[in-house]
XYZ file of N, CA and C in Angstrom:
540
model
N -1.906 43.778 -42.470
C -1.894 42.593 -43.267
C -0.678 41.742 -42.955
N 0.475 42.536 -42.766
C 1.855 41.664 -42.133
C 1.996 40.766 -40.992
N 0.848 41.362 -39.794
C 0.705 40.731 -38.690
C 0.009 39.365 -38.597
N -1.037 39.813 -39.947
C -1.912 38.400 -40.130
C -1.458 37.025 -40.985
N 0.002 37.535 -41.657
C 0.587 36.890 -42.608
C 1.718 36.037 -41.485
N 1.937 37.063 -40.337
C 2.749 36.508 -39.409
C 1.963 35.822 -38.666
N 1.241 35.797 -37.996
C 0.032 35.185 -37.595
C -0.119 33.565 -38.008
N -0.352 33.646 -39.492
C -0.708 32.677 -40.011
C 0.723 31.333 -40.201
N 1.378 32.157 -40.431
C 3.438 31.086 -40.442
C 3.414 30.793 -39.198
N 3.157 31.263 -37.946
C 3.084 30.898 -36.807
C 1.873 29.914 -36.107
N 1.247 29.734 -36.611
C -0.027 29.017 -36.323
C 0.212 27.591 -37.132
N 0.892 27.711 -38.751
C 1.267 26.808 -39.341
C 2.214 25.596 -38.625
N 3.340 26.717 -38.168
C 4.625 26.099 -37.480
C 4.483 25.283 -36.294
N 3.235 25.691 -35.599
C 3.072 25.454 -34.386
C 2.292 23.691 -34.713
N 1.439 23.668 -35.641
C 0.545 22.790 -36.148
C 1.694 21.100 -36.190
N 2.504 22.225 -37.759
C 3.344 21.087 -37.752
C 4.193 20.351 -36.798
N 4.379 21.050 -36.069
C 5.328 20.398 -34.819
C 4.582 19.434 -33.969
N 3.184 19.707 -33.894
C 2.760 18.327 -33.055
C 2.465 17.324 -33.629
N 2.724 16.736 -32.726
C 2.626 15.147 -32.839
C 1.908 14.687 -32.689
N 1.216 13.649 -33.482
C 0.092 13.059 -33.453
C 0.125 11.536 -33.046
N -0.724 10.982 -32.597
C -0.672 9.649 -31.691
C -1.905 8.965 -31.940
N -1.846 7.957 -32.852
C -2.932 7.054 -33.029
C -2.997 5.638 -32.218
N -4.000 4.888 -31.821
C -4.267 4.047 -31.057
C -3.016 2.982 -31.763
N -2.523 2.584 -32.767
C -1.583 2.003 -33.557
C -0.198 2.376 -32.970
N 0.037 3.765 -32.702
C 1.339 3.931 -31.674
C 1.516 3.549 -30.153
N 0.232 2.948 -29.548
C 0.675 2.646 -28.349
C 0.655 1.014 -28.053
N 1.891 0.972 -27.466
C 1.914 -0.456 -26.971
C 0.493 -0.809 -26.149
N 0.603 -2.492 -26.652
C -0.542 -2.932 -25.972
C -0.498 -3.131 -24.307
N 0.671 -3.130 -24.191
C 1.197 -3.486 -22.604
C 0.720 -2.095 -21.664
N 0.172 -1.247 -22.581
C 0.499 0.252 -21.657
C -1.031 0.820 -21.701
N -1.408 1.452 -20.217
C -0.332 1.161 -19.224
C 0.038 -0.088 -18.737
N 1.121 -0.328 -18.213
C 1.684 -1.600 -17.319
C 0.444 -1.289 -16.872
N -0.025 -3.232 -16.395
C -1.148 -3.828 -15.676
C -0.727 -4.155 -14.166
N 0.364 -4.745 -14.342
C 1.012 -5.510 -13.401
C 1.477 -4.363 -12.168
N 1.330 -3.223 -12.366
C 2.500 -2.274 -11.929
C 1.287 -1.529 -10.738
N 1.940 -1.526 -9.517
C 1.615 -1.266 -8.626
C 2.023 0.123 -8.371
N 1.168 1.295 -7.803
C 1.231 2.946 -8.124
C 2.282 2.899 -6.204
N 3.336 3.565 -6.519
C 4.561 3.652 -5.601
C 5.222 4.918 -5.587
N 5.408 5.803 -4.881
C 5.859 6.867 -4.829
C 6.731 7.204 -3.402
N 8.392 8.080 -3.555
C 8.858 7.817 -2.407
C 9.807 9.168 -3.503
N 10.182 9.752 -1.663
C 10.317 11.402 -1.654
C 11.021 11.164 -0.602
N 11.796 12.271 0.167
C 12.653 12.639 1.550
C 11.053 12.911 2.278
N 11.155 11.985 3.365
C 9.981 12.087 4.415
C 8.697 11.790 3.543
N 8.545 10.857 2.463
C 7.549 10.852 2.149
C 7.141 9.270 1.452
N 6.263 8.345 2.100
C 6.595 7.385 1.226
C 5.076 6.457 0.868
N 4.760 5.913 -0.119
C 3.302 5.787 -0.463
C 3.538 4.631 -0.989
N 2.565 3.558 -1.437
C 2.710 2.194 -1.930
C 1.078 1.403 -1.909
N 0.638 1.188 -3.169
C -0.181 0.475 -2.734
C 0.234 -1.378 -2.885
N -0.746 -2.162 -2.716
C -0.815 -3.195 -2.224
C -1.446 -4.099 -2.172
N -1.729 -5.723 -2.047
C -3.134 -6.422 -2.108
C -2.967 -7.084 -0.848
N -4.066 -6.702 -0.218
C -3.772 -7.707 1.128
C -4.260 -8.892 0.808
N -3.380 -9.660 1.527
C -4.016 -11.548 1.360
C -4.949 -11.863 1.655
N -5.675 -12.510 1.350
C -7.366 -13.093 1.707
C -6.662 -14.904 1.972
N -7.465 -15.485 2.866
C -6.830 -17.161 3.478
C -7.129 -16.823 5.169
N -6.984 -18.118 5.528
C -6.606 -18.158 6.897
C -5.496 -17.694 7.712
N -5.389 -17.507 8.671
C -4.359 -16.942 9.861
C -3.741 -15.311 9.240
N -3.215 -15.332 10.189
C -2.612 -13.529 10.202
C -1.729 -13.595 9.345
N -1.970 -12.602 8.664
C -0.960 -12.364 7.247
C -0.322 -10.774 8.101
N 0.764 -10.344 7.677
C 1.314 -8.850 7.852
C 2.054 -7.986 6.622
N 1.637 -6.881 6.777
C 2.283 -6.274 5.498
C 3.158 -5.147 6.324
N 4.193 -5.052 5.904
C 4.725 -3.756 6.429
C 5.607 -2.910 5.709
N 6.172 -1.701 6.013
C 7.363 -0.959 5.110
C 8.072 0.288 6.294
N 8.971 0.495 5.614
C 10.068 1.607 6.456
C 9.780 2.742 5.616
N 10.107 4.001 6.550
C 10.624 5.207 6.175
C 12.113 5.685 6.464
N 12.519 6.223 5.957
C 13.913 6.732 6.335
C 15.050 5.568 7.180
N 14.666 4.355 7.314
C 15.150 3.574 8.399
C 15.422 3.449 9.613
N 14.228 4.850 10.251
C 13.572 5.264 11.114
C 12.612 4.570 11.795
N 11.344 4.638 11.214
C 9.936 4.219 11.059
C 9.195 3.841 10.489
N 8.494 2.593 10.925
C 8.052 1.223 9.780
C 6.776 1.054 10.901
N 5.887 1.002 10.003
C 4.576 1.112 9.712
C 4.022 0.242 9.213
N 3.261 -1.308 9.989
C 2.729 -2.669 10.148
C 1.767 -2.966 10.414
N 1.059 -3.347 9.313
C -0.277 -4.302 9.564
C -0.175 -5.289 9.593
N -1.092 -5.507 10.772
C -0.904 -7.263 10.546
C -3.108 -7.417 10.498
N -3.406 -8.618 9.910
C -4.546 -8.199 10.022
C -5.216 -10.139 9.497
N -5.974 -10.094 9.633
C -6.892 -11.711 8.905
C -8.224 -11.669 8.510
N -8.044 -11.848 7.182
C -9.248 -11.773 6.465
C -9.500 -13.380 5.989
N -10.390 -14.096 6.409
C -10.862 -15.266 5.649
C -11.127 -15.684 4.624
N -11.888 -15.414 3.777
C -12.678 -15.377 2.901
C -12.911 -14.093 1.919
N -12.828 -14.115 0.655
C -13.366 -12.963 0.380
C -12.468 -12.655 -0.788
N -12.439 -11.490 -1.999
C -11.897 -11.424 -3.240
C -10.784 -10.452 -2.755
N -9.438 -10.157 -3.378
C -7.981 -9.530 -2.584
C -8.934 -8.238 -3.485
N -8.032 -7.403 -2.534
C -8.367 -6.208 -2.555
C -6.828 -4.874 -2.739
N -6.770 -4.100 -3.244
C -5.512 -3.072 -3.123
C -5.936 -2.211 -2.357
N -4.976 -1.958 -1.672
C -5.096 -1.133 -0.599
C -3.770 -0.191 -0.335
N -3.837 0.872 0.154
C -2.410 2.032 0.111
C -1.887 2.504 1.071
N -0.475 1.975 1.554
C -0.008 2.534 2.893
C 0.520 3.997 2.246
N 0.386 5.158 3.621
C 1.112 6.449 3.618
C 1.482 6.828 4.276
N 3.451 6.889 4.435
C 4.297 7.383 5.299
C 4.577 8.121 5.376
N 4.839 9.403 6.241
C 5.201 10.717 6.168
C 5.775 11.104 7.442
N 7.045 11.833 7.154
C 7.748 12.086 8.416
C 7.744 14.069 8.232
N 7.107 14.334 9.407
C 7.035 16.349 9.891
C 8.334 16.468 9.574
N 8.233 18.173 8.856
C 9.307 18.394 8.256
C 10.719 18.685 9.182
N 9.864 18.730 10.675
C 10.849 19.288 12.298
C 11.582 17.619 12.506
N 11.249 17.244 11.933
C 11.533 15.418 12.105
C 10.670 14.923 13.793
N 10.334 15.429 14.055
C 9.683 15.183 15.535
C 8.167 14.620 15.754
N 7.360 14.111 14.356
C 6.200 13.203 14.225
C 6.488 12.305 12.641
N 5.785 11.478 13.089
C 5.721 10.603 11.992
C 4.283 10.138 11.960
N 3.590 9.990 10.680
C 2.037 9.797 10.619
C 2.305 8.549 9.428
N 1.123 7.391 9.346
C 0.846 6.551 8.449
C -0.472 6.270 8.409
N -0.884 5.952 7.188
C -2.155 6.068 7.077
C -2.202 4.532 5.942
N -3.214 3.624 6.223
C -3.268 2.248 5.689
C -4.641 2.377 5.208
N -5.144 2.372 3.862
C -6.060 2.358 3.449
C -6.858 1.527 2.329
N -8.410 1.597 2.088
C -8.376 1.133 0.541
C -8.762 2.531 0.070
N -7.701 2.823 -1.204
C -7.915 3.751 -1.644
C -9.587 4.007 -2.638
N -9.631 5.121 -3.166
C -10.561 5.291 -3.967
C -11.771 5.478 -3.593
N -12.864 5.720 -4.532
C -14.544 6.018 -3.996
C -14.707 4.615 -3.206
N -14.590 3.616 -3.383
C -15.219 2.597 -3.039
C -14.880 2.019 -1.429
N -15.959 1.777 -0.842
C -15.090 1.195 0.728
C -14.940 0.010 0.121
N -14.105 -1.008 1.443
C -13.800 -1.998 1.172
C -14.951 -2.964 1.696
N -14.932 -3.625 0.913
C -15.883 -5.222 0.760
C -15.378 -6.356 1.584
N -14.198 -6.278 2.228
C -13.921 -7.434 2.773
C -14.610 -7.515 4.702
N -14.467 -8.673 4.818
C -14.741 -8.829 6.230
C -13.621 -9.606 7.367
N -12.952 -8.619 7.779
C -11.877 -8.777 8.733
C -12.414 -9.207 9.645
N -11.532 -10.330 10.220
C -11.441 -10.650 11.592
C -10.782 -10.223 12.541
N -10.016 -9.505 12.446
C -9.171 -8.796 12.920
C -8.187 -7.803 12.132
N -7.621 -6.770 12.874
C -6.605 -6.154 12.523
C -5.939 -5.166 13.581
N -4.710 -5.026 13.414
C -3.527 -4.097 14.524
C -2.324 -3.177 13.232
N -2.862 -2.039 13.552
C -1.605 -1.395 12.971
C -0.508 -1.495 13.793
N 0.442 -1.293 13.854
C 1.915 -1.074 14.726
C 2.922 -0.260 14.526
N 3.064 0.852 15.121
C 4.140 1.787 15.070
C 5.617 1.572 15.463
N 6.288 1.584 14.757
C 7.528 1.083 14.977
C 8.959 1.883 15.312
N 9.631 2.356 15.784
C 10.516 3.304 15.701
C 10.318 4.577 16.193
N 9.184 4.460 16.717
C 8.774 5.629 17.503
C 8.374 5.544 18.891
N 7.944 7.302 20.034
C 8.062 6.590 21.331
C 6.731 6.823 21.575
N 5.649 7.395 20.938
C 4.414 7.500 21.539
C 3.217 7.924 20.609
N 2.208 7.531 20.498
C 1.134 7.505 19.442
C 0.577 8.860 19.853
N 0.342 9.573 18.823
C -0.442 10.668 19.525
C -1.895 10.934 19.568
N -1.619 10.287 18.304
C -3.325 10.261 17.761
C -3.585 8.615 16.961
N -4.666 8.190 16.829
C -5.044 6.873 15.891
C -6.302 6.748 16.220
N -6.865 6.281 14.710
C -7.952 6.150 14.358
C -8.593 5.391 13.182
N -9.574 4.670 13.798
C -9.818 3.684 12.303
C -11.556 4.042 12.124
N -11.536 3.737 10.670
C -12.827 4.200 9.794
C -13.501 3.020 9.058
N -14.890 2.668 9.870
C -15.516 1.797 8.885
C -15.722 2.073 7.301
N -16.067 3.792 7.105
C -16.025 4.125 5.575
C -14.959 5.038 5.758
N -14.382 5.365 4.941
C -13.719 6.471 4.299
C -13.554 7.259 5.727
N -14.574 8.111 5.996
C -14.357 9.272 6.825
C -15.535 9.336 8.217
N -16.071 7.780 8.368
C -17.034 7.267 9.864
C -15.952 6.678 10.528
N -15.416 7.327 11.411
C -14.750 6.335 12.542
C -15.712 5.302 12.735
N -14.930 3.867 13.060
C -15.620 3.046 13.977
C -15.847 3.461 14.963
N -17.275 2.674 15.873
C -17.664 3.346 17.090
C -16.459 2.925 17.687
N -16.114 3.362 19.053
C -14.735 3.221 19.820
C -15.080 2.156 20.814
N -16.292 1.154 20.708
C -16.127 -0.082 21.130
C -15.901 -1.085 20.400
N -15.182 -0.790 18.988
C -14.803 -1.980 18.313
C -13.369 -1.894 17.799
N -12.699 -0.820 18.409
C -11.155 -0.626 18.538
C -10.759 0.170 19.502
N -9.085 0.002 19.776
C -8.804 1.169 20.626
C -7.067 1.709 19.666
N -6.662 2.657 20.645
C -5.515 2.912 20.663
C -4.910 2.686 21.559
N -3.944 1.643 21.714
C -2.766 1.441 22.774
C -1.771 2.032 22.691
N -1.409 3.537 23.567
C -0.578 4.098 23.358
C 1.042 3.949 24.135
N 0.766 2.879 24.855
C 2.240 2.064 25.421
C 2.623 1.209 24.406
N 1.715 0.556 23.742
C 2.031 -0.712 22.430
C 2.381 -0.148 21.095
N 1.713 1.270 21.253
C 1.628 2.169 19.653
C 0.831 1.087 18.955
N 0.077 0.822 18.979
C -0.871 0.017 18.082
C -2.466 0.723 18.278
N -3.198 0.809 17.186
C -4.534 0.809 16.454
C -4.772 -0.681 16.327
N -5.656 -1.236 17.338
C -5.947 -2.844 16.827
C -7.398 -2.875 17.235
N -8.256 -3.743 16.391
C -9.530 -4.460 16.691
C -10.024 -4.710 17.821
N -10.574 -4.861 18.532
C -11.178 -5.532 20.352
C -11.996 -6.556 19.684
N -11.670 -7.748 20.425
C -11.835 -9.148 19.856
C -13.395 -9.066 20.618
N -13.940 -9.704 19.688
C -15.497 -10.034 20.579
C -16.360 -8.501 19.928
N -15.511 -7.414 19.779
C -16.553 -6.072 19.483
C -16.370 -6.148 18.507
N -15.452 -5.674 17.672
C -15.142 -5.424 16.049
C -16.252 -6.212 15.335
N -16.676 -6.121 14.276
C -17.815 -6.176 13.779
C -16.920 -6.363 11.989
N -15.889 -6.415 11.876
C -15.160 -7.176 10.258
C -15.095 -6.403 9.272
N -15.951 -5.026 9.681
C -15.502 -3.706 8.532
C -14.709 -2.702 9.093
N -13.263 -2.561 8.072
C -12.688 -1.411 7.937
C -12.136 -0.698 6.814
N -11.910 0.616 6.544
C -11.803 0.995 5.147
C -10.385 1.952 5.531
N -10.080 2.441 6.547
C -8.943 2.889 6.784
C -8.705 2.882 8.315
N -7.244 2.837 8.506
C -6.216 2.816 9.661
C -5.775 4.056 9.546
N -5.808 5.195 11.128
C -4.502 6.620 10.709
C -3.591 6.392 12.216
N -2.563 6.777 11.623
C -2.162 7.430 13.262
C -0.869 8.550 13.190
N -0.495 8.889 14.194
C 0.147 9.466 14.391
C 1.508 9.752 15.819
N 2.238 9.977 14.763
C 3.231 9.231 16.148
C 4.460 10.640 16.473
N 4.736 10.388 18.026
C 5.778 11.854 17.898
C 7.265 10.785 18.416
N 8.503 11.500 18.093
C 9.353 11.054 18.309
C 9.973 12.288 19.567
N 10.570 11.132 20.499
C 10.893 11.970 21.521
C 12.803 12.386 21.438
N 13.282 13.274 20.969
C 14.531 13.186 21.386
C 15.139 14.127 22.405
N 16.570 13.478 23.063
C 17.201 13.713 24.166
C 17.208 15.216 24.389
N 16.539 15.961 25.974
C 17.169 17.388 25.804
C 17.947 17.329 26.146
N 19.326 18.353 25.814
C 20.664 18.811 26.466
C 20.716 19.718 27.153
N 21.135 19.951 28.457
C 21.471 20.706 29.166
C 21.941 21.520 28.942
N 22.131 22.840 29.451
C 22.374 24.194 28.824
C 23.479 24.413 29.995
């Protein structure tokens, strides 16, 4: 009977202590509307974004470590702005760096590009890149390439066809060997 008496003061105690939260306690502002989802770590850096919709080449870009900066440049004409999420990440050996430019979420993107070029920056050689009409369909590989002297993922003018839903690549950094 003691255990259930203890039981019960503990179940009480526990009750009273929470806190309760009615639609009346939360600001109307919340969550922030305005507030763009941003996250940044050692070797790790994320951001989303609205790319511009208008004429001529617009570019968005950002740094990691003050290393490696990771650039779209791209032209969309026509069409409603869209958010979209760059992702920087530097190997924990420091010897690759990967970014990934996307529209996040279930939904592909709706817009119709006229172009676009990722650009690797700060690094000496692409290892891998790849762009996706949906989510996880590469474009066929006559409507982009990888230039791995330029480090760029860009469009082929005349093929590209104005849908893309993500940019990846991957880049290695070369440093000096020393002689033994």
């Amino acid at each position: 009977m003691a255990s259930v008496g203890k039981s019960l003061l503990l179940f009480l105690c526990l009750v009273s202590s929470i806190v309760f939260v009615t639609p009346d306690d939360i600001p109307d502002d919340w969550p922030p509307k305005d507030e763009k989802f941003k996250y940044e770590a050692e070797g790790l850096y994320a951001e989303d974004f609205d790319l511009e919709i208008g004429k001529g080449l617009k570019t968005f870009e950002r740094n990691l470590d003050d290393v490696f900066t990771c650039r779209l440049s791209y032209e969309i004409p026509k069409g409603e702005t869209e958010e979209w999420r760059v992702t920087m990440s530097q190997s924990p050996d420091l010897t690759a760096y990967s970014c990934i430019i996307e529209r996040p979420g279930p939904t592909n993107s709706e817009l119709n590009f006229k172009q676009f070029k990722m650009s690797l920056i700060g690094v000496n050689e692409i290892n891998y890149g790849e762009a996706y009409g949906e989510p996880s369909v590469s474009l066929p590989a006559e409507e982009y390439m990888v230039d791995k002297r330029k480090m760029e993922v860009t469009s082929l003018p005349g093929q590209f066809k104005g849908h893309v839903s993500r940019l990846f690549a991957v880049a290695l950094m070369h440093h000096p060997h020393e002689e033994l």
